[in-house]
Amino acid sequence: MLLRLLKAERIKLKRSPVWLAFLFMPIIPAFLGSANYVYQKEALTREWYSLWTQHTLFTDYFFLPIMLGVYCAYIMRLEHANHNWNKLFTMPASRSMIFLSKLIMATGMLVISEVWICALFVISGHITGLANPPWGTIAVWCAFGTLGGMVMVSIQILLSMFIRSFALPVGISFAGGLSGLVFLAKGLGHIWPYSLMAYGMSSNAPQKLTESGYGQFILMCVAYVVIFTVIGSIAAAQKDI
């Protein structure tokens, strides 16, 4: 049944305008980050690593939180319209499974976004004159960024399930992204759910993820995703939406 639900979600998104956000929004921070890197190239001497800090400065705190907010709000907006929740709940599937299918779909969109962001990063690097991308390090940044982003997705799916407005959850996600920078600056980025994505991507922040902290980071992300998924599943099963 879960596969059928995922197929239904994919059909809903197939011709969705949300793909425009996916395609074009990551280009903006890639351009801004690359321009920042070129203008400060004499001070930013670590090449690919310096370029990455400039890209993620704009991506992790502004654009990607907005994109995730849009993804999750749109997925739930389809059900808020025309009493579609009532139709959805007549399907022979538990409400917790319905919630889980939406979480998986939003996570899939996050994964695609991370891949696209990293592709733009490599393209930008070549345009700015850099060679030999550190593929292994880039893969680690993307993997841990995705894991941290899953925490934000689980929160936003839960919020969007109960908030009928499209703009409000997006605004909360944007504010959450900004709060992530604050918590990173205070040395609490490893525990604040809205900072874990930037922390995992080793963004341009005072607090960065190191190899010694990989295990703790993974456990923290998994714990948050499980907690918010359980809360969302229970709420979906008990609340008359």
XYZ file of N, CA and C in Angstrom:
723
model
N 0.819 -1.211 0.000
C 0.000 0.000 0.000
C 0.858 1.267 0.000
N 1.994 1.204 0.699
C 2.874 2.375 0.734
C 3.348 2.739 -0.666
N 3.663 1.729 -1.478
C 4.105 1.990 -2.842
C 2.997 2.641 -3.669
N 1.763 2.226 -3.437
C 0.626 2.829 -4.149
C 0.445 4.285 -3.740
N 0.619 4.550 -2.456
C 0.507 5.926 -1.974
C 1.605 6.798 -2.567
N 2.822 6.265 -2.627
C 3.933 7.019 -3.206
C 3.699 7.289 -4.688
N 3.137 6.315 -5.384
C 2.827 6.497 -6.799
C 1.787 7.597 -6.980
N 0.791 7.613 -6.099
C -0.240 8.650 -6.165
C 0.357 10.031 -5.905
N 1.263 10.119 -4.935
C 1.917 11.399 -4.642
C 2.754 11.860 -5.827
N 3.420 10.933 -6.474
C 4.246 11.287 -7.626
C 3.389 11.829 -8.759
N 2.235 11.237 -8.974
C 1.327 11.707 -10.026
C 0.853 13.124 -9.730
N 0.570 13.406 -8.441
C 0.112 14.745 -8.059
C 1.168 15.803 -8.354
N 2.432 15.431 -8.201
C 3.508 16.396 -8.362
C 4.044 16.471 -9.795
N 3.582 15.555 -10.641
C 4.180 15.416 -11.968
C 4.144 16.717 -12.751
N 3.032 17.410 -12.774
C 2.906 18.652 -13.530
C 2.784 19.852 -12.597
N 3.394 19.753 -11.453
C 3.292 20.799 -10.450
C 4.231 21.963 -10.752
N 3.795 23.204 -10.472
C 4.692 24.366 -10.649
C 5.819 24.388 -9.626
N 5.763 23.503 -8.627
C 6.812 23.477 -7.608
C 8.162 23.114 -8.216
N 8.145 22.440 -9.373
C 9.403 22.089 -10.027
C 10.156 23.315 -10.513
N 9.444 24.419 -10.738
C 10.116 25.658 -11.128
C 11.026 26.148 -10.004
N 10.527 26.024 -8.757
C 11.354 26.391 -7.602
C 12.583 25.504 -7.531
N 12.382 24.219 -7.799
C 13.501 23.276 -7.763
C 14.557 23.626 -8.806
N 14.132 24.013 -9.994
C 15.073 24.266 -11.080
C 15.807 25.587 -10.945
N 15.074 26.639 -10.581
C 15.643 27.975 -10.687
C 16.161 28.552 -9.372
N 15.551 28.225 -8.243
C 15.996 28.834 -6.987
C 17.448 28.497 -6.635
N 17.925 27.250 -6.817
C 19.325 26.964 -6.489
C 20.330 27.713 -7.362
N 19.884 28.181 -8.531
C 20.792 28.918 -9.408
C 21.165 30.260 -8.777
N 20.241 30.848 -8.038
C 20.495 32.172 -7.441
C 21.630 32.123 -6.425
N 21.575 31.224 -5.408
C 22.709 31.175 -4.462
C 24.005 30.719 -5.119
N 23.904 29.884 -6.162
C 25.123 29.469 -6.874
C 25.784 30.671 -7.535
N 24.971 31.543 -8.134
C 25.508 32.753 -8.769
C 26.070 33.715 -7.724
N 25.308 33.942 -6.643
C 25.755 34.864 -5.601
C 27.030 34.360 -4.926
N 27.051 33.050 -4.620
C 28.223 32.475 -3.975
C 29.455 32.540 -4.861
N 29.267 32.263 -6.146
C 30.394 32.312 -7.083
C 30.907 33.742 -7.233
N 29.985 34.701 -7.302
C 30.397 36.109 -7.419
C 31.163 36.536 -6.166
N 30.679 36.127 -5.006
C 31.365 36.431 -3.749
C 32.781 35.860 -3.751
N 32.883 34.621 -4.237
C 34.193 33.953 -4.266
C 35.162 34.675 -5.209
N 34.672 35.057 -6.386
C 35.528 35.729 -7.377
C 36.005 37.076 -6.841
N 35.105 37.833 -6.205
C 35.478 39.155 -5.712
C 36.432 39.083 -4.519
N 36.409 37.976 -3.786
C 37.268 37.844 -2.604
C 38.312 36.732 -2.776
N 38.664 36.470 -4.012
C 39.521 35.322 -4.302
C 40.894 35.425 -3.634
N 41.384 36.635 -3.466
C 42.692 36.791 -2.838
C 42.657 36.387 -1.366
N 41.506 36.587 -0.719
C 41.385 36.227 0.698
C 40.919 34.783 0.869
N 40.151 34.293 -0.093
C 39.626 32.921 -0.018
C 40.578 32.002 -0.781
N 41.515 31.429 -0.080
C 42.630 30.718 -0.727
C 42.472 29.204 -0.750
N 41.367 28.674 -0.243
C 41.232 27.206 -0.170
C 40.456 26.640 -1.362
N 40.340 27.422 -2.409
C 39.734 27.007 -3.675
C 38.348 26.372 -3.484
N 38.210 25.068 -3.754
C 36.900 24.419 -3.699
C 36.237 24.592 -2.336
N 37.006 24.512 -1.294
C 36.440 24.634 0.053
C 35.952 26.054 0.319
N 36.695 27.019 -0.175
C 36.271 28.409 -0.028
C 35.020 28.687 -0.856
N 34.992 28.149 -2.069
C 33.804 28.325 -2.910
C 32.581 27.703 -2.249
N 32.763 26.548 -1.630
C 31.650 25.878 -0.956
C 31.080 26.739 0.170
N 31.958 27.377 0.941
C 31.466 28.215 2.042
C 30.629 29.372 1.517
N 30.997 29.903 0.368
C 30.233 31.012 -0.204
C 28.895 30.529 -0.762
N 28.877 29.373 -1.381
C 27.622 28.810 -1.891
C 26.654 28.508 -0.745
N 27.152 27.815 0.269
C 26.262 27.387 1.357
C 25.834 28.537 2.242
N 26.583 29.630 2.229
C 26.171 30.804 2.995
C 24.789 31.260 2.576
N 24.515 31.244 1.279
C 23.214 31.657 0.767
C 22.232 30.481 0.701
N 22.726 29.311 0.371
C 21.843 28.158 0.171
C 21.214 27.673 1.469
N 22.025 27.431 2.502
C 21.556 26.741 3.696
C 20.695 27.593 4.611
N 20.865 28.905 4.569
C 20.131 29.759 5.492
C 18.972 30.499 4.839
N 18.939 30.541 3.529
C 17.890 31.296 2.850
C 17.107 30.434 1.852
N 17.777 30.004 0.801
C 17.059 29.436 -0.327
C 16.580 27.999 -0.085
N 17.429 27.138 0.446
C 17.006 25.747 0.643
C 15.910 25.618 1.699
N 15.961 26.344 2.823
C 14.814 26.297 3.747
C 13.506 26.739 3.100
N 13.583 27.782 2.251
C 12.374 28.223 1.549
C 11.878 27.125 0.617
N 12.797 26.501 -0.116
C 12.421 25.432 -1.044
C 11.760 24.276 -0.308
N 12.331 23.864 0.815
C 11.738 22.762 1.572
C 10.371 23.156 2.126
N 10.250 24.406 2.554
C 8.948 24.880 3.021
C 7.908 24.843 1.920
N 8.327 25.243 0.710
C 7.419 25.218 -0.440
C 7.033 23.783 -0.785
N 8.002 22.878 -0.834
C 7.728 21.481 -1.147
C 6.672 20.918 -0.205
N 6.944 21.055 1.100
C 6.070 20.440 2.097
C 4.689 21.096 2.125
N 4.656 22.432 2.006
C 3.373 23.125 2.002
C 2.550 22.731 0.785
N 3.201 22.568 -0.367
C 2.471 22.197 -1.581
C 1.917 20.785 -1.478
N 2.707 19.878 -0.954
C 2.254 18.487 -0.812
C 0.996 18.419 0.048
N 0.962 19.221 1.100
C -0.202 19.212 1.978
C -1.338 20.094 1.458
N -1.006 21.129 0.715
C -2.029 22.029 0.170
C -2.994 21.271 -0.739
N -2.489 20.296 -1.465
C -3.340 19.505 -2.352
C -4.439 18.802 -1.572
N -4.147 18.424 -0.327
C -5.147 17.721 0.482
C -6.078 18.698 1.192
N -5.561 19.896 1.532
C -6.408 20.891 2.191
C -7.495 21.405 1.248
N -7.223 21.385 -0.055
C -8.176 21.921 -1.030
C -9.315 20.935 -1.277
N -10.513 21.456 -1.374
C -11.703 20.678 -1.752
C -11.937 19.449 -0.867
N -11.592 19.579 0.411
C -11.840 18.485 1.375
C -11.198 17.167 0.933
N -10.037 17.260 0.310
C -9.369 16.044 -0.174
C -8.911 15.131 0.948
N -8.758 15.690 2.175
C -8.387 14.823 3.296
C -9.443 13.733 3.491
N -10.706 14.123 3.383
C -11.783 13.142 3.573
C -11.705 12.026 2.532
N -11.397 12.401 1.296
C -11.265 11.395 0.244
C -10.050 10.505 0.495
N -8.974 11.134 0.934
C -7.739 10.381 1.152
C -7.891 9.366 2.275
N -8.629 9.760 3.312
C -8.774 8.881 4.470
C -9.747 7.724 4.233
N -10.446 7.759 3.089
C -11.302 6.620 2.758
C -10.517 5.499 2.089
N -9.246 5.773 1.763
C -8.414 4.743 1.141
C -8.087 3.649 2.160
N -7.887 2.423 1.690
C -7.564 1.319 2.608
C -6.113 1.371 3.074
N -5.773 2.482 3.729
C -4.412 2.666 4.250
C -4.516 3.437 5.553
N -3.650 3.135 6.477
C -3.661 3.828 7.761
C -3.228 5.277 7.575
N -3.699 6.131 8.477
C -3.330 7.541 8.377
C -1.831 7.724 8.610
N -1.261 6.918 9.461
C 0.181 7.013 9.695
C 0.951 6.683 8.416
N 0.445 5.761 7.622
C 1.113 5.416 6.367
C 0.964 6.551 5.356
N -0.168 7.225 5.404
C -0.376 8.376 4.520
C 0.619 9.474 4.859
N 0.789 9.744 6.153
C 1.762 10.739 6.588
C 3.162 10.334 6.152
N 3.497 9.063 6.335
C 4.823 8.564 5.983
C 5.078 8.698 4.488
N 4.066 8.447 3.666
C 4.252 8.555 2.211
C 4.577 9.985 1.801
N 3.957 10.950 2.452
C 4.226 12.350 2.143
C 5.625 12.749 2.620
N 6.022 12.212 3.755
C 7.364 12.474 4.256
C 8.420 11.899 3.318
N 8.197 10.700 2.827
C 9.141 10.067 1.903
C 9.216 10.856 0.594
N 8.059 11.301 0.104
C 8.053 12.061 -1.148
C 8.814 13.375 -0.997
N 8.593 14.091 0.111
C 9.301 15.348 0.345
C 10.800 15.108 0.516
N 11.150 13.995 1.150
C 12.565 13.650 1.305
C 13.197 13.367 -0.048
N 12.459 12.703 -0.931
C 12.955 12.448 -2.272
C 13.245 13.737 -3.019
N 12.376 14.729 -2.826
C 12.593 16.025 -3.465
C 13.809 16.727 -2.873
N 14.023 16.518 -1.573
C 15.221 17.062 -0.927
C 16.481 16.444 -1.533
N 16.467 15.140 -1.721
C 17.630 14.454 -2.297
C 17.947 15.000 -3.683
N 16.910 15.159 -4.505
C 17.108 15.698 -5.853
C 17.678 17.111 -5.781
N 17.177 17.904 -4.839
C 17.663 19.273 -4.680
C 19.136 19.294 -4.291
N 19.518 18.401 -3.373
C 20.925 18.343 -2.947
C 21.838 17.983 -4.126
N 21.408 17.036 -4.928
C 22.201 16.645 -6.095
C 22.338 17.813 -7.068
N 21.250 18.538 -7.296
C 21.258 19.678 -8.208
C 22.146 20.793 -7.665
N 22.078 21.037 -6.360
C 22.911 22.059 -5.723
C 24.392 21.718 -5.878
N 24.735 20.449 -5.666
C 26.133 20.026 -5.801
C 26.593 20.080 -7.251
N 25.691 19.776 -8.184
C 26.038 19.881 -9.602
C 26.331 21.335 -9.971
N 25.509 22.249 -9.484
C 25.739 23.672 -9.737
C 27.052 24.131 -9.108
N 27.381 23.560 -7.949
C 28.634 23.906 -7.284
C 29.836 23.501 -8.141
N 29.802 22.299 -8.676
C 30.912 21.824 -9.517
C 30.995 22.656 -10.801
N 29.843 22.939 -11.408
C 29.827 23.763 -12.621
C 30.400 25.148 -12.322
N 29.992 25.726 -11.187
C 30.486 27.047 -10.795
C 31.991 27.024 -10.570
N 32.463 25.932 -9.975
C 33.893 25.808 -9.741
C 34.687 25.831 -11.024
N 34.212 25.103 -12.020
C 34.910 25.078 -13.310
C 34.843 26.449 -13.991
N 33.701 27.133 -13.868
C 33.563 28.454 -14.478
C 34.521 29.455 -13.837
N 34.730 29.325 -12.518
C 35.612 30.252 -11.813
C 37.079 29.848 -11.891
N 37.374 28.794 -12.648
C 38.762 28.440 -12.899
C 39.339 27.371 -12.007
N 38.505 26.643 -11.266
C 39.000 25.585 -10.389
C 38.996 24.246 -11.126
N 39.900 23.370 -10.723
C 39.996 22.045 -11.354
C 40.040 20.968 -10.279
N 39.793 19.741 -10.701
C 39.855 18.573 -9.816
C 38.963 18.713 -8.572
N 37.659 18.640 -8.762
C 36.742 18.745 -7.613
C 37.003 17.633 -6.599
N 36.884 17.919 -5.315
C 37.060 16.884 -4.277
C 35.784 16.043 -4.156
N 35.603 15.082 -5.069
C 34.336 14.362 -5.183
C 33.930 13.662 -3.882
N 34.902 13.051 -3.198
C 34.583 12.356 -1.959
C 34.045 13.299 -0.904
N 34.675 14.450 -0.774
C 34.224 15.440 0.208
C 32.860 16.002 -0.177
N 32.662 16.247 -1.459
C 31.362 16.755 -1.922
C 30.258 15.753 -1.602
N 30.558 14.457 -1.805
C 29.567 13.424 -1.499
C 29.220 13.415 -0.021
N 30.214 13.612 0.836
C 29.966 13.665 2.286
C 29.111 14.877 2.623
N 29.433 16.037 2.055
C 28.635 17.236 2.297
C 27.175 17.017 1.900
N 26.957 16.421 0.725
C 25.596 16.194 0.244
C 24.852 15.186 1.122
N 25.547 14.110 1.500
C 24.910 13.062 2.292
C 24.478 13.583 3.657
N 25.366 14.282 4.330
C 25.038 14.791 5.655
C 24.081 15.974 5.580
N 24.173 16.756 4.506
C 23.205 17.823 4.310
C 21.802 17.275 4.101
N 21.715 16.176 3.353
C 20.421 15.519 3.139
C 19.865 14.974 4.446
N 20.726 14.362 5.244
C 20.284 13.815 6.521
C 19.787 14.919 7.442
N 20.523 16.019 7.505
C 20.068 17.146 8.308
C 18.811 17.778 7.747
N 18.713 17.826 6.412
C 17.518 18.380 5.782
C 16.278 17.549 6.043
N 16.449 16.245 6.236
C 15.310 15.381 6.540
C 14.640 15.785 7.852
N 15.423 16.296 8.778
C 14.852 16.779 10.038
C 13.928 17.960 9.765
N 14.408 18.905 8.952
C 13.590 20.060 8.609
C 12.345 19.638 7.843
N 12.476 18.677 6.953
C 11.337 18.179 6.186
C 10.291 17.560 7.106
N 10.731 16.764 8.075
C 9.774 16.115 8.983
C 8.996 17.141 9.802
N 9.663 18.243 10.179
C 8.974 19.305 10.912
C 7.983 20.019 10.007
N 8.427 20.356 8.803
C 7.581 21.128 7.898
C 6.374 20.337 7.415
N 6.533 19.041 7.208
C 5.391 18.211 6.827
C 4.361 18.208 7.949
N 4.842 18.106 9.181
C 3.941 18.117 10.339
C 3.206 19.449 10.446
N 3.934 20.551 10.306
C 3.304 21.873 10.386
C 2.304 22.080 9.254
N 2.696 21.697 8.053
C 1.839 21.917 6.883
C 0.583 21.058 6.922
N 0.613 19.977 7.681
C -0.566 19.135 7.801
C -1.682 19.856 8.554
N -1.301 20.723 9.493
C -2.290 21.392 10.332
C -2.521 22.843 9.940
N -1.584 23.457 9.224
C -1.731 24.851 8.824
C -2.216 24.896 7.383
N -3.422 25.384 7.179
C -4.009 25.385 5.848
C -3.366 26.418 4.932
N -2.832 27.463 5.523
C -2.168 28.502 4.731
C -0.931 27.944 4.042
N -0.706 28.400 2.831
C 0.497 27.984 2.112
C 1.703 28.808 2.550
N 1.498 30.098 2.765
C 2.618 31.002 3.038
C 3.192 30.829 4.438
N 2.329 30.560 5.422
C 2.803 30.521 6.810
C 3.854 29.437 7.051
N 3.641 28.180 6.620
C 4.695 27.184 6.811
C 5.994 27.527 6.084
N 5.861 28.158 4.922
C 7.067 28.578 4.186
C 7.813 29.638 4.985
N 7.062 30.570 5.580
C 7.675 31.600 6.413
C 8.353 31.016 7.637
N 7.727 30.006 8.234
C 8.319 29.338 9.395
C 9.614 28.648 9.003
N 9.621 28.007 7.840
C 10.824 27.328 7.367
C 11.948 28.331 7.114
N 11.612 29.471 6.529
C 12.608 30.513 6.290
C 13.168 31.034 7.609
N 12.270 31.312 8.555
C 12.715 31.775 9.873
C 13.563 30.713 10.569
N 13.190 29.441 10.372
C 13.976 28.357 10.945
C 15.385 28.318 10.383
N 15.505 28.546 9.066
C 16.819 28.574 8.450
C 17.694 29.673 9.032
N 17.103 30.860 9.251
C 17.850 31.954 9.856
C 18.226 31.634 11.296
N 17.304 30.984 12.021
C 17.606 30.619 13.409
C 18.744 29.613 13.469
N 18.886 28.816 12.408
C 19.985 27.854 12.366
C 21.333 28.541 12.444
N 21.463 29.679 11.772
C 22.716 30.439 11.817
C 22.993 30.932 13.224
N 21.954 31.379 13.919
C 22.105 31.876 15.287
C 22.584 30.768 16.216
N 21.962 29.597 16.105
C 22.331 28.490 16.986
C 23.723 27.953 16.659
N 24.092 27.979 15.383
C 25.447 27.584 15.015
C 26.467 28.543 15.620
N 26.156 29.823 15.588
C 27.063 30.829 16.143
C 27.230 30.658 17.654
N 26.194 30.137 18.308
C 26.237 29.931 19.757
C 26.778 28.553 20.131
N 27.199 27.775 19.137
C 27.747 26.459 19.409
C 26.711 25.388 19.670
N 25.458 25.643 19.258
C 24.364 24.697 19.498
C 23.798 24.137 18.195
N 24.562 24.286 17.124
C 24.081 23.819 15.827
C 23.903 22.318 15.748
N 24.596 21.581 16.607
C 24.521 20.119 16.560
C 23.266 19.565 17.219
N 22.470 20.434 17.865
C 21.249 19.953 18.525
C 19.987 20.675 18.054
N 20.108 21.834 17.424
C 18.935 22.585 16.968
C 18.468 22.014 15.635
N 17.215 21.570 15.531
C 16.772 20.867 14.316
C 16.887 21.682 13.035
N 16.704 22.996 13.127
C 16.759 23.821 11.928
C 18.189 24.195 11.520
N 19.176 23.810 12.304
C 20.565 24.099 11.935
C 21.311 22.855 11.479
N 20.698 21.689 11.604
C 21.395 20.441 11.304
C 21.755 20.311 9.823
N 20.945 20.879 8.946
C 21.250 20.789 7.521
C 22.523 21.573 7.197
N 22.592 22.823 7.682
C 23.782 23.632 7.456
C 24.991 23.026 8.167
N 24.764 22.493 9.354
C 25.842 21.856 10.114
C 26.380 20.639 9.368
N 25.487 19.843 8.811
C 25.899 18.653 8.075
C 26.626 18.974 6.789
N 26.288 20.089 6.168
C 26.924 20.471 4.912
C 28.216 21.256 5.121
N 28.636 21.383 6.391
C 29.845 22.151 6.719
C 29.785 23.532 6.090
N 28.672 24.204 6.367
C 28.423 25.501 5.773
C 29.359 26.565 6.352
N 29.225 27.766 5.804
C 30.017 28.902 6.260
C 29.463 29.373 7.596
N 29.881 28.715 8.677
C 29.369 29.012 10.013
C 30.473 28.774 11.035
N 30.359 29.403 12.218
C 31.387 29.212 13.247
C 31.509 27.762 13.706
N 30.425 27.014 13.686
C 30.446 25.627 14.150
C 30.326 24.705 12.948
N 31.263 23.773 12.791
C 31.280 22.877 11.635
C 31.352 21.425 12.083
N 30.831 20.547 11.239
C 30.863 19.107 11.510
C 32.241 18.552 11.151
N 32.812 17.776 12.070
C 34.089 17.112 11.831
C 33.878 15.598 11.873
N 34.876 14.858 11.428
C 34.758 13.401 11.361
C 34.457 12.789 12.725
N 34.983 13.381 13.783
C 34.750 12.842 15.124
C 33.293 12.978 15.548
N 32.563 13.858 14.886
C 31.169 14.073 15.262
C 30.165 13.407 14.342
N 30.641 12.607 13.369
C 29.735 11.977 12.415
C 28.686 11.104 13.111
N 29.140 10.258 14.027
C 28.219 9.336 14.691
C 27.146 10.058 15.476
N 27.545 11.077 16.239
C 26.587 11.847 17.026
C 25.592 12.567 16.119
N 26.101 13.091 15.014
C 25.229 13.807 14.078
C 24.173 12.872 13.496
N 24.591 11.698 13.072
C 23.651 10.730 12.486
C 22.586 10.334 13.506
N 23.004 10.058 14.727
C 22.053 9.678 15.776
C 21.070 10.810 16.060
N 21.563 12.031 16.109
C 20.699 13.174 16.386
C 19.649 13.342 15.282
N 20.091 13.245 14.023
C 19.160 13.403 12.905
C 18.112 12.291 12.889
N 18.560 11.060 13.053
C 17.637 9.920 13.055
C 16.626 10.064 14.195
N 17.093 10.484 15.362
C 16.201 10.640 16.516
C 15.134 11.696 16.230
N 15.533 12.828 15.675
C 14.573 13.889 15.369
C 13.552 13.431 14.328
N 14.024 12.780 13.263
C 13.108 12.316 12.220
C 12.106 11.324 12.780
N 12.581 10.396 13.600
C 11.687 9.405 14.210
C 10.669 10.092 15.111
N 11.121 11.041 15.930
C 10.223 11.737 16.857
C 9.127 12.474 16.107
N 9.507 13.270 15.104
C 8.509 14.059 14.376
C 7.615 13.166 13.509
N 8.148 12.064 13.014
C 7.326 11.135 12.248
C 6.299 10.455 13.136
N 6.713 10.055 14.322
C 5.780 9.426 15.271
C 4.705 10.423 15.686
N 5.112 11.659 15.987
C 4.134 12.691 16.357
C 3.149 12.921 15.214
N 3.669 13.052 14.001
C 2.804 13.281 12.852
C 1.874 12.117 12.575
N 2.368 10.905 12.730
C 1.536 9.728 12.494
C 0.422 9.626 13.525
N 0.760 9.880 14.784
C -0.244 9.828 15.851
C -1.275 10.919 15.662
N -0.795 12.132 15.347
C -1.717 13.258 15.147
C -2.634 13.007 13.962
N -2.085 12.462 12.897
C -2.910 12.179 11.711
C -3.955 11.114 12.011
N -3.592 10.157 12.853
C -4.528 9.074 13.182
C -5.645 9.510 14.104
N -5.393 10.534 14.935
C -6.356 10.918 15.961
C -7.118 12.193 15.641
N -6.525 13.063 14.880
C -7.139 14.368 14.639
C -8.044 14.334 13.429
N -9.186 14.980 13.553
C -10.111 15.115 12.426
C -9.678 16.328 11.632
N -8.962 16.079 10.547
C -8.400 17.179 9.770
C -9.411 17.714 8.763
